[in-house]
Coordinates of N, CA, C and O in Angstrom, one line a residue:
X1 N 113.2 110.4 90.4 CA 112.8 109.0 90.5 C 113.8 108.2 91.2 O 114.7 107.7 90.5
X2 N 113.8 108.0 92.6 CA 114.2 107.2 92.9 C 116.2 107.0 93.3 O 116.5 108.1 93.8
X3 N 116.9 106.3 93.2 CA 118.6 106.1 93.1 C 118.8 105.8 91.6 O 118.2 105.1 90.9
X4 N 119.7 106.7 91.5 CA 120.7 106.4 89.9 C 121.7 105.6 90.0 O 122.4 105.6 91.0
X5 N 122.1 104.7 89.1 CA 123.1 103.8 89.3 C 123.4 103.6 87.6 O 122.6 104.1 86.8
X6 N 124.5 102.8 87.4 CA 124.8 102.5 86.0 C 124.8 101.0 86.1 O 125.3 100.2 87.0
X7 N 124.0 100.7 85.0 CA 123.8 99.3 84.3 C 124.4 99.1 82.6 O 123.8 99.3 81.6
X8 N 125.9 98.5 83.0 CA 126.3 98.0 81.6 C 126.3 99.4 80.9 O 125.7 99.6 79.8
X9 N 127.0 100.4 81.5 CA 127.2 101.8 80.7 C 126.2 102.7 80.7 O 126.2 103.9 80.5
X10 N 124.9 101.8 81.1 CA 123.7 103.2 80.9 C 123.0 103.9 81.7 O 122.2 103.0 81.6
X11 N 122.9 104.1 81.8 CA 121.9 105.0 83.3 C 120.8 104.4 83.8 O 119.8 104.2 83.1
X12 N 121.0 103.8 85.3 CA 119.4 103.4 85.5 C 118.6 103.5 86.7 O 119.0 103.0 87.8
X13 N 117.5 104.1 86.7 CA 116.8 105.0 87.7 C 116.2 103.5 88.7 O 116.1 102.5 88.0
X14 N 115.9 103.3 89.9 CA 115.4 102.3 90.3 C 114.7 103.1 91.7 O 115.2 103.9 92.6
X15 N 113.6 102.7 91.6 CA 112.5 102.9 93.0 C 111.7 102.2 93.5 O 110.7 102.1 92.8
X16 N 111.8 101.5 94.7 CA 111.6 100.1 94.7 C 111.9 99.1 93.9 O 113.1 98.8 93.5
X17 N 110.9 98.5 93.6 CA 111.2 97.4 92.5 C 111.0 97.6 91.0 O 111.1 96.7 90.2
X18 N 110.7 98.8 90.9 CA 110.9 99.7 89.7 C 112.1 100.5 89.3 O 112.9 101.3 89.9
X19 N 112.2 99.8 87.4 CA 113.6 100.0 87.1 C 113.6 100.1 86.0 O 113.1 99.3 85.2
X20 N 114.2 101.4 85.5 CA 114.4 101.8 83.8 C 115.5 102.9 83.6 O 115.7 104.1 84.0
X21 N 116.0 101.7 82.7 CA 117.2 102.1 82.3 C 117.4 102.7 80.7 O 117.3 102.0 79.8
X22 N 117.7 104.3 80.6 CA 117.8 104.9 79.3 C 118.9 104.6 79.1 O 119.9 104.3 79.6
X23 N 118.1 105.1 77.0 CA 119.5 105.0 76.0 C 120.3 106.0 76.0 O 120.2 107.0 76.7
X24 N 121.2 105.8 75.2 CA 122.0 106.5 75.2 C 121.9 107.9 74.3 O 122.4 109.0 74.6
X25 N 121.0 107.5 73.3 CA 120.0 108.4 72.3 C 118.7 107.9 72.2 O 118.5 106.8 71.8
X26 N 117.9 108.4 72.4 CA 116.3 108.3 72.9 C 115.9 108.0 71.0 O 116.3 108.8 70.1
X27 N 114.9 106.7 70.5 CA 114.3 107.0 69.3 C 113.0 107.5 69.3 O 112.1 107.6 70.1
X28 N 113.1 107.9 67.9 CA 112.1 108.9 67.6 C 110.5 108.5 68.4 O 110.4 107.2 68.6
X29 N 109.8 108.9 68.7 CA 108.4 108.8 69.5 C 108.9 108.1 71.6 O 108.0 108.0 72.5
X30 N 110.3 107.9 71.7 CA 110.7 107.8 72.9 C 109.6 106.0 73.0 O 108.5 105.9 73.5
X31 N 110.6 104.8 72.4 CA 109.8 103.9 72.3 C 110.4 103.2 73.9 O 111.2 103.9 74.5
X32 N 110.2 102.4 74.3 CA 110.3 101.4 75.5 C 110.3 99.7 75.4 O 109.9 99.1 74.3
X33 N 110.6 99.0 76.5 CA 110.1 97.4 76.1 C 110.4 97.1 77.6 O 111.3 97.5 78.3
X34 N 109.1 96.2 78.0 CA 108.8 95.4 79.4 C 109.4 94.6 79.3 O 109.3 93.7 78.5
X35 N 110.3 94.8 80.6 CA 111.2 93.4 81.4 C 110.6 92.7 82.6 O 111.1 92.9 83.7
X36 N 109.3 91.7 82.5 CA 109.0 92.3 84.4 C 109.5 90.4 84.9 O 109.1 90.0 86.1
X37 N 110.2 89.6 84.1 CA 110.9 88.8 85.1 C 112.5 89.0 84.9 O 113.0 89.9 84.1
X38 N 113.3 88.1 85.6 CA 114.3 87.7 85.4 C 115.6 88.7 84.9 O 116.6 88.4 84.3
X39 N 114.8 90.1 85.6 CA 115.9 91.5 85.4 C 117.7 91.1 85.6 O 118.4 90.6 86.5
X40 N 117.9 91.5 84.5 CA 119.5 91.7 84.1 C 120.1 90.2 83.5 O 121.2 90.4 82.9
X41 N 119.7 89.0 83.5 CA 119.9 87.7 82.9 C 119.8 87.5 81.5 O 118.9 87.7 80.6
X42 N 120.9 87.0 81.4 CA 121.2 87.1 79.8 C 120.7 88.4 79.2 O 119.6 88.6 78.8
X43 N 121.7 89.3 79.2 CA 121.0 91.3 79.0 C 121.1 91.4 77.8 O 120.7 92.4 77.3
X44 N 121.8 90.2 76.6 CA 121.6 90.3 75.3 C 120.9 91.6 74.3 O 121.3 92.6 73.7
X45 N 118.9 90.5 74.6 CA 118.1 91.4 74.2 C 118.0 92.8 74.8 O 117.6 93.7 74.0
X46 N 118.2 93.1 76.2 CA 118.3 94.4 76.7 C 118.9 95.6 76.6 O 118.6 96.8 76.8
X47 N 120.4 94.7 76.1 CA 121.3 95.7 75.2 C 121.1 95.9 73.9 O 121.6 96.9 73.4
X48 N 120.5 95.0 73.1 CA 120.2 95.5 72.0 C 119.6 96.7 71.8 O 120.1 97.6 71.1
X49 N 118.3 96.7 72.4 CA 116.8 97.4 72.9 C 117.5 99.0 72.9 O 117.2 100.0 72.3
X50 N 118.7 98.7 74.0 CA 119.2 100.2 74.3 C 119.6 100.5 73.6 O 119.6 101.7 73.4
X51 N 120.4 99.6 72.3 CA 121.4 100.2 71.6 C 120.6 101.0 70.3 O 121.1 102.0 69.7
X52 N 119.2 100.2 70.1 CA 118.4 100.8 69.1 C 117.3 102.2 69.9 O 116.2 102.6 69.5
X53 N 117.6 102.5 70.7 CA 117.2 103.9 71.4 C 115.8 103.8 72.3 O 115.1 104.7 72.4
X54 N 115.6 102.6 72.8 CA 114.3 102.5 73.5 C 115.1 102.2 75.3 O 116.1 101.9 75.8
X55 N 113.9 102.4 75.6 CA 114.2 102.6 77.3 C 113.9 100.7 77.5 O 113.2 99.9 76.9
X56 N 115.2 100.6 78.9 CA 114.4 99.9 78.9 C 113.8 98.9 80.4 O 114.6 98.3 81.1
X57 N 112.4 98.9 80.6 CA 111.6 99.4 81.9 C 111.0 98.1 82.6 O 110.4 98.2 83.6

């Protein structure tokens, strides 16, 4: 999928304007959370997201 690059430590796949960035340990059922404005601004909530094991897309 696309160019690999790191975002804030984590891995993040981008193809076109499509972009999802895995955790570091995937949670159980492989959960996720939609970002579709204002990608990477204030990444607070986004690092949380990763830190509790959800992608985030």
């Amino acid at each position: 999928m696309g160019e690999i690059s790191n975002w804030h430590d984590y891995i993040m796949y981008t193809d076109g304007g499509r972009k999802v960035v895995v955790p570091k340990t995937v949670a159980d059922g492989k959960p996720w959370v939609w970002r579709a404005r204002f990608w990477g601004h204030q990444p607070q909530f986004d690092l949380a997201m990763l830190e509790g094991g959800y992608h985030v897309v």
